[in-house]
PDB file of C-alpha atoms in Angstrom:
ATOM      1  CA  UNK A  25      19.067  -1.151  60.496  1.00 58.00           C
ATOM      2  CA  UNK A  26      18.746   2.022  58.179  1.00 78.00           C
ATOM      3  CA  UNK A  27      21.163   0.377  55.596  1.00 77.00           C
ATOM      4  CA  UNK A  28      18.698  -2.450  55.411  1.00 81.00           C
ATOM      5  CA  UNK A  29      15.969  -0.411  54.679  1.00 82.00           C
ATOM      6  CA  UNK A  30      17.285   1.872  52.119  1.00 83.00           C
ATOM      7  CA  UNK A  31      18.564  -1.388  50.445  1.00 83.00           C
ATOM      8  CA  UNK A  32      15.207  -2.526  50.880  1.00 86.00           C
ATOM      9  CA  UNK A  33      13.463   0.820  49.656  1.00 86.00           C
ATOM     10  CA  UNK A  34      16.644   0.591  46.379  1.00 87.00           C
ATOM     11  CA  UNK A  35      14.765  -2.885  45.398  1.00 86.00           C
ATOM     12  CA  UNK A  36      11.324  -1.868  45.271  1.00 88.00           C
ATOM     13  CA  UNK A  37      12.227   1.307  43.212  1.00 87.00           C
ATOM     14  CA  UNK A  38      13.788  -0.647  40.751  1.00 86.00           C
ATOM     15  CA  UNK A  39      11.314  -3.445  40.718  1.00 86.00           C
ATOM     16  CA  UNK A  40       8.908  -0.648  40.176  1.00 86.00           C
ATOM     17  CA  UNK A  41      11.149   0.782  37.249  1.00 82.00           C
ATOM     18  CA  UNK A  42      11.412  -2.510  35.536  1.00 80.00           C
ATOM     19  CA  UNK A  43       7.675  -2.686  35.610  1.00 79.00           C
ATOM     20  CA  UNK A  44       7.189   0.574  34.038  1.00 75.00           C
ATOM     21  CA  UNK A  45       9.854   0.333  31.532  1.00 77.00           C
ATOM     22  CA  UNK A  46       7.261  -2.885  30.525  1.00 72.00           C
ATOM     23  CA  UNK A  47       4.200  -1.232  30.412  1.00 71.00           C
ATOM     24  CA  UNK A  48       5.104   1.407  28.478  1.00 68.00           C
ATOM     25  CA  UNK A  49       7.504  -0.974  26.229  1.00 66.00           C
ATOM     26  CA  UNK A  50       3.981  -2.794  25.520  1.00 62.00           C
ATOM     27  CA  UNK A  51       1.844   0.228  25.061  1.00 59.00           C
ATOM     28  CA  UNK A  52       4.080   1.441  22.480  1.00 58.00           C
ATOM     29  CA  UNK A  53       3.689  -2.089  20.618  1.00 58.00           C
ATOM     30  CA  UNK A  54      -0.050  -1.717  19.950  1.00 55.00           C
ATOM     31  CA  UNK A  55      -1.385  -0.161  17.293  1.00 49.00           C
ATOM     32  CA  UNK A  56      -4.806   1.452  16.676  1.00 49.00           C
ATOM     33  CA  UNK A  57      -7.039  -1.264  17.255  1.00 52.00           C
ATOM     34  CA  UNK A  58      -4.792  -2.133  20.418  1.00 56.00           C
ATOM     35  CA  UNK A  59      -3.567  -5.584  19.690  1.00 58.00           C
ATOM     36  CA  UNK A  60      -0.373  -6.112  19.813  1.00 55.00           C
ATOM     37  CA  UNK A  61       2.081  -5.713  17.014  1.00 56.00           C
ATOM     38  CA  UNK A  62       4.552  -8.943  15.667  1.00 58.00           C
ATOM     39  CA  UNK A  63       7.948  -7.133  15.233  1.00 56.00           C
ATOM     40  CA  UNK A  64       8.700  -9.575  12.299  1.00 57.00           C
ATOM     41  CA  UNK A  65       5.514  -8.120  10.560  1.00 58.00           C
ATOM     42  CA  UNK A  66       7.251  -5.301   9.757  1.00 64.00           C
ATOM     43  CA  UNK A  67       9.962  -6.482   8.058  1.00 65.00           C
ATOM     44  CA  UNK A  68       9.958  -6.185   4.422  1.00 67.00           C
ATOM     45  CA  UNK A  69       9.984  -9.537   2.031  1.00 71.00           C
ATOM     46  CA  UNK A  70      13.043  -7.585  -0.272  1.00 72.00           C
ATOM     47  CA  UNK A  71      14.656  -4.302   0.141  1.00 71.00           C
ATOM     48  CA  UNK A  72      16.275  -3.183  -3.231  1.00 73.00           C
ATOM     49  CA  UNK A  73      18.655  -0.572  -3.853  1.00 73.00           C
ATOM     50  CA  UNK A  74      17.526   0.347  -7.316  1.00 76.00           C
ATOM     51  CA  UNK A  75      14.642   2.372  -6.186  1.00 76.00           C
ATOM     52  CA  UNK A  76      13.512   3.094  -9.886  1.00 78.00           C
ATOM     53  CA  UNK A  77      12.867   0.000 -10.627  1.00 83.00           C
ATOM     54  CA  UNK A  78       9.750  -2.312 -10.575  1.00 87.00           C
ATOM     55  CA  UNK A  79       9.880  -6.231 -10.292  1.00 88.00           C
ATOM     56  CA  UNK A  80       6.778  -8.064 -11.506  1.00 91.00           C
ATOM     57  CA  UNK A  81       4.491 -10.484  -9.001  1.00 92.00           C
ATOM     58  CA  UNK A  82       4.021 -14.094 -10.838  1.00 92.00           C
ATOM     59  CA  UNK A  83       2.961 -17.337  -8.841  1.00 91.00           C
ATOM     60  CA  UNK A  84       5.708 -20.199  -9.057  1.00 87.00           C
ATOM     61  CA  UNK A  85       3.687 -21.123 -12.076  1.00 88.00           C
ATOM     62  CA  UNK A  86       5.191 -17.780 -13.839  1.00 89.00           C
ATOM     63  CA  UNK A  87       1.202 -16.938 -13.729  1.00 92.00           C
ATOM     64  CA  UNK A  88       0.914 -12.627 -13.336  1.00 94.00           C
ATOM     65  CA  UNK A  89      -0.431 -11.732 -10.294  1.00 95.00           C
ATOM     66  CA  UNK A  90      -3.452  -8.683 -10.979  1.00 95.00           C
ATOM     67  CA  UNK A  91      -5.388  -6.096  -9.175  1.00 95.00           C
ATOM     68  CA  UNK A  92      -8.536  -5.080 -10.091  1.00 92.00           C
ATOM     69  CA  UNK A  93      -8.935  -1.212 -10.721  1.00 90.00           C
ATOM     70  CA  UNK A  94     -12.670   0.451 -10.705  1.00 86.00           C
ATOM     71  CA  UNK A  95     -13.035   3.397 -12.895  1.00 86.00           C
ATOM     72  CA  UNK A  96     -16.629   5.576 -12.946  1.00 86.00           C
ATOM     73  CA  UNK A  97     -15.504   8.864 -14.426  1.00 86.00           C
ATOM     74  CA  UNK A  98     -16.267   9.105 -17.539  1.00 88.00           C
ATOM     75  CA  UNK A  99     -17.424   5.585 -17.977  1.00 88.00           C
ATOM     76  CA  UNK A 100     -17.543   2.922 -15.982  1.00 91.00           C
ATOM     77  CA  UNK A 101     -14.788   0.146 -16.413  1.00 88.00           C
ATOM     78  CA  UNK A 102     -13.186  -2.733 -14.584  1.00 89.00           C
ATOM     79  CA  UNK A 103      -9.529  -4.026 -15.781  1.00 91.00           C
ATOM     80  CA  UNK A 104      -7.189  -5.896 -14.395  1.00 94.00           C
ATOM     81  CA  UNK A 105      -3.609  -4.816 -14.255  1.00 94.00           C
ATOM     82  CA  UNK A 106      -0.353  -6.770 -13.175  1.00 94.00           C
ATOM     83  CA  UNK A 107       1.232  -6.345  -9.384  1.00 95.00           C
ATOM     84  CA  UNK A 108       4.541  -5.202  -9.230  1.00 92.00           C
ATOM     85  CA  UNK A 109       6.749  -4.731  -6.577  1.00 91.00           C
ATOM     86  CA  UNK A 110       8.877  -1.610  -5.915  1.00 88.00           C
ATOM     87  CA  UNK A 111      11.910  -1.102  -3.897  1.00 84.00           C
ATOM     88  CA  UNK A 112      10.634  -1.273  -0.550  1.00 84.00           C
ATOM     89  CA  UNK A 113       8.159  -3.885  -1.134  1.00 88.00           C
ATOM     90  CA  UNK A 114       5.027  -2.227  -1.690  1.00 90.00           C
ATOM     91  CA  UNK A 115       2.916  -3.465  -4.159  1.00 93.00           C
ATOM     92  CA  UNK A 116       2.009  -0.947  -7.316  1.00 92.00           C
ATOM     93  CA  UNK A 117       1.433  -0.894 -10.951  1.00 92.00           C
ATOM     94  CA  UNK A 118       3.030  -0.525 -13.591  1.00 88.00           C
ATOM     95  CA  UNK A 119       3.329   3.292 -13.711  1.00 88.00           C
ATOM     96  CA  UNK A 120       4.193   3.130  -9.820  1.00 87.00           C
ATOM     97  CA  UNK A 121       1.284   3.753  -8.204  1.00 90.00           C
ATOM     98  CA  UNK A 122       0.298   2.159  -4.724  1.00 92.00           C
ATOM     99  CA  UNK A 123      -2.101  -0.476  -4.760  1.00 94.00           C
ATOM    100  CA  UNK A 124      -4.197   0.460  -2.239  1.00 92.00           C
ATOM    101  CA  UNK A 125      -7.268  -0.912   0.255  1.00 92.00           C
ATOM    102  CA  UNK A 126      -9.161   1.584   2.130  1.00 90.00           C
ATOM    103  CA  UNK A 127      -6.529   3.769   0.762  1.00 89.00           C
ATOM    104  CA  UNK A 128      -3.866   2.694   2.530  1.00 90.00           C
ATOM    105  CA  UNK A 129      -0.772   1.539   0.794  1.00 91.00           C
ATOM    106  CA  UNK A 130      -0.262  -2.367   0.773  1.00 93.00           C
ATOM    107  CA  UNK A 131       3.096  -4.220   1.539  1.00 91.00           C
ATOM    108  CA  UNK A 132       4.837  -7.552   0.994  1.00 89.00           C
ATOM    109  CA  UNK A 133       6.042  -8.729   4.593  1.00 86.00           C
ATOM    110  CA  UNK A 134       9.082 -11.367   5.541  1.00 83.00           C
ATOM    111  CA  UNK A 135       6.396 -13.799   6.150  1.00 82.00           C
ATOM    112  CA  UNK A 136       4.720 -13.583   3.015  1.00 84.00           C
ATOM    113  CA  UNK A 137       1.560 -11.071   4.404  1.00 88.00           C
ATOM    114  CA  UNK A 138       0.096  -8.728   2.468  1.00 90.00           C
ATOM    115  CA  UNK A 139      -0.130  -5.855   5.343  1.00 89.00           C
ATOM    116  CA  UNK A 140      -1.131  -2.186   5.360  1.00 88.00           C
ATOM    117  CA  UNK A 141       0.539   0.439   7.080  1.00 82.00           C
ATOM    118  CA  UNK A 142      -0.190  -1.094  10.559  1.00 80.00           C
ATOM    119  CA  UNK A 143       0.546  -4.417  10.037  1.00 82.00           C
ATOM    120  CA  UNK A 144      -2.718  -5.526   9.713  1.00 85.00           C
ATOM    121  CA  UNK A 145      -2.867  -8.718   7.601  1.00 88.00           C
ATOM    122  CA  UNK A 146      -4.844  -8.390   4.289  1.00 91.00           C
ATOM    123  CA  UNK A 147      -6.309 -12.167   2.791  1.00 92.00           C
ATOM    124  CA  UNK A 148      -4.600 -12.042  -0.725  1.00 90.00           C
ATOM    125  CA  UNK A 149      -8.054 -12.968  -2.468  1.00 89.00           C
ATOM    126  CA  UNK A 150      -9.570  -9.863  -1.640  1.00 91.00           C
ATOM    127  CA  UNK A 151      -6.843  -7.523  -3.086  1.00 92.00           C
ATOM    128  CA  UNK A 152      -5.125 -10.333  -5.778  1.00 95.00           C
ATOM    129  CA  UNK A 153      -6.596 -12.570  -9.237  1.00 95.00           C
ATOM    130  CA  UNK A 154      -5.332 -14.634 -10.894  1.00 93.00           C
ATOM    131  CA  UNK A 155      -6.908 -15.592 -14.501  1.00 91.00           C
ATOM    132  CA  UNK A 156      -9.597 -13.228 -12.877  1.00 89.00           C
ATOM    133  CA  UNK A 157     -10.240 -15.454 -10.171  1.00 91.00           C
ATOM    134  CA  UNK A 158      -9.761 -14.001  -6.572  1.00 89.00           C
ATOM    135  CA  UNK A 159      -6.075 -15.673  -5.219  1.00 90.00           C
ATOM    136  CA  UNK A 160      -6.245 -18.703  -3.531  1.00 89.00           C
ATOM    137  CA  UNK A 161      -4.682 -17.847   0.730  1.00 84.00           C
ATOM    138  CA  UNK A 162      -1.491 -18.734   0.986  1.00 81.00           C
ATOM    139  CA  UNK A 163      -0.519 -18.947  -2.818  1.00 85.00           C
ATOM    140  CA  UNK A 164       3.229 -18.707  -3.615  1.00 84.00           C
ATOM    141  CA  UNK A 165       4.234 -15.496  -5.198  1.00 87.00           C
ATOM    142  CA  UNK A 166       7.378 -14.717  -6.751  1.00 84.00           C
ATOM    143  CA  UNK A 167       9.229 -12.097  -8.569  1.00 85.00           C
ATOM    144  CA  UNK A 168       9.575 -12.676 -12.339  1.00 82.00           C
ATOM    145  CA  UNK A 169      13.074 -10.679 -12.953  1.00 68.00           C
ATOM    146  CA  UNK A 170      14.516 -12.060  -9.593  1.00 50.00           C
ATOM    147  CA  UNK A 171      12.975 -15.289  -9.460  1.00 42.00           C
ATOM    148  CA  UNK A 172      16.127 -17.565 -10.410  1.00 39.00           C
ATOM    149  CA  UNK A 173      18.329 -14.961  -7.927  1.00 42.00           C
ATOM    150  CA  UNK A 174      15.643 -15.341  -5.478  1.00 41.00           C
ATOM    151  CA  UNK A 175      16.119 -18.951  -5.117  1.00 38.00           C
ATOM    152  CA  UNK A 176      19.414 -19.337  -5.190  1.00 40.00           C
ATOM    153  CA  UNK A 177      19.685 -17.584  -1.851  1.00 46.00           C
ATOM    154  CA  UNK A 178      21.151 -14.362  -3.310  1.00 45.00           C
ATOM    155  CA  UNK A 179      20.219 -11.171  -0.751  1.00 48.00           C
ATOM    156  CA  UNK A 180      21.056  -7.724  -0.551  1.00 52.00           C
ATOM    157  CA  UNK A 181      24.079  -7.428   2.787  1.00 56.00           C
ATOM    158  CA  UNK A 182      21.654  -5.364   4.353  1.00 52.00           C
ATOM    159  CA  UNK A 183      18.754  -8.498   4.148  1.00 58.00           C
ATOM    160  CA  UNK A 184      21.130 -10.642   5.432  1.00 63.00           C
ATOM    161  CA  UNK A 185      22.221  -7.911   8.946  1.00 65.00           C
ATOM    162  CA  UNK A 186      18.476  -7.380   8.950  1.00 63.00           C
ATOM    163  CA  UNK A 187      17.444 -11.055   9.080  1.00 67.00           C
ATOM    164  CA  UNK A 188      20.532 -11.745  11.431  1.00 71.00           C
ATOM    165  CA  UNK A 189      19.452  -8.817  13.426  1.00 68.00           C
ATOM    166  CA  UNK A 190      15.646  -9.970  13.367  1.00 64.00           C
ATOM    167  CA  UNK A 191      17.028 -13.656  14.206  1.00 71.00           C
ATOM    168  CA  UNK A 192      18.824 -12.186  17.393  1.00 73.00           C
ATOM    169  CA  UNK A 193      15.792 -10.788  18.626  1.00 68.00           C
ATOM    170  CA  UNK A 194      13.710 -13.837  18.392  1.00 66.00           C
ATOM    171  CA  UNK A 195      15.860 -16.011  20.065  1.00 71.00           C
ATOM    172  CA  UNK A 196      16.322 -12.813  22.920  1.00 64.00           C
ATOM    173  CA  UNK A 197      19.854 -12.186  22.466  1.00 51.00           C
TER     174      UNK A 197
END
């Protein structure tokens, strides 16, 4: 009868493990706001090894893809300037600095997203013109220098173990 009950008492410790090991598995997935956070959010759209380089953003229509930048000291201007992307997919200008929102850094995702530093996704109209008009949701972007490399399936080895890697984790291998 005691071997019974310390198997008994051996199940209910580890059911009680596995539960834990959840919970906290889950807490560490939310982020500030505490909603949960989509792994593949955090994926970049292109990881470069050149990291001096910048790559232009066009839409498929080879049309640039601008910020707006707000200056008040010493006079007050507006301009737009072209998006490009740098080697970790974070979206700057042409001298290499970030283009921001609430001054966080923004990033180009695997999905497409424009997120900030916690994932959170930005609408590309509020951030992104083009022609001066606000970006439509969901518009195409492109990079002009990689565009024809882009298409043709051409990745970095690392992309392709990271999108095998991501891949495996979806389907919960």
């Amino acid at each position: 009868m005691n071997l019974n009950k310390i198997k008994e008492r051996q199940k209910q410790i580890i059911i009680i493990v596995v539960m834990l090991i959840f919970i906290i598995s889950a807490m560490s997935l939310l982020n500030k706001r505490g909603s949960v956070i989509d792994i593949s959010h955090t994926l970049p759209m292109v990881a470069f090894e050149e990291k001096d380089k910048l790559w232009q953003v066009v839409t498929y229509d080879d049309e640039p893809v601008t910020a707006m930048t707000i200056e008040v000291y010493p006079k007050y201007s507006e301009k737009f300037r072209k998006v490009y992307i740098n080697y970790r997919s974070q979206f700057v200008f042409t001298d290499g600095s970030p283009i921001t929102l609430n001054n966080e850094p923004l990033f180009w995702n695997r999905h497409g997203d424009i997120v900030d530093y916690d994932y959170n996704v930005i609408p590309e109209g509020m951030i992104f013109y083009i022609d001066g008009k606000g970006m439509k949701h969901r518009t195409a972007m492109t990079l002009k220098t990689l565009k024809t490399d882009l298409r043709s399936g051409v990745l970095k080895a690392k992309d392709k173990q990271r999108e095998k890697q991501f891949n495996q984790m979806i389907e919960g291998r």
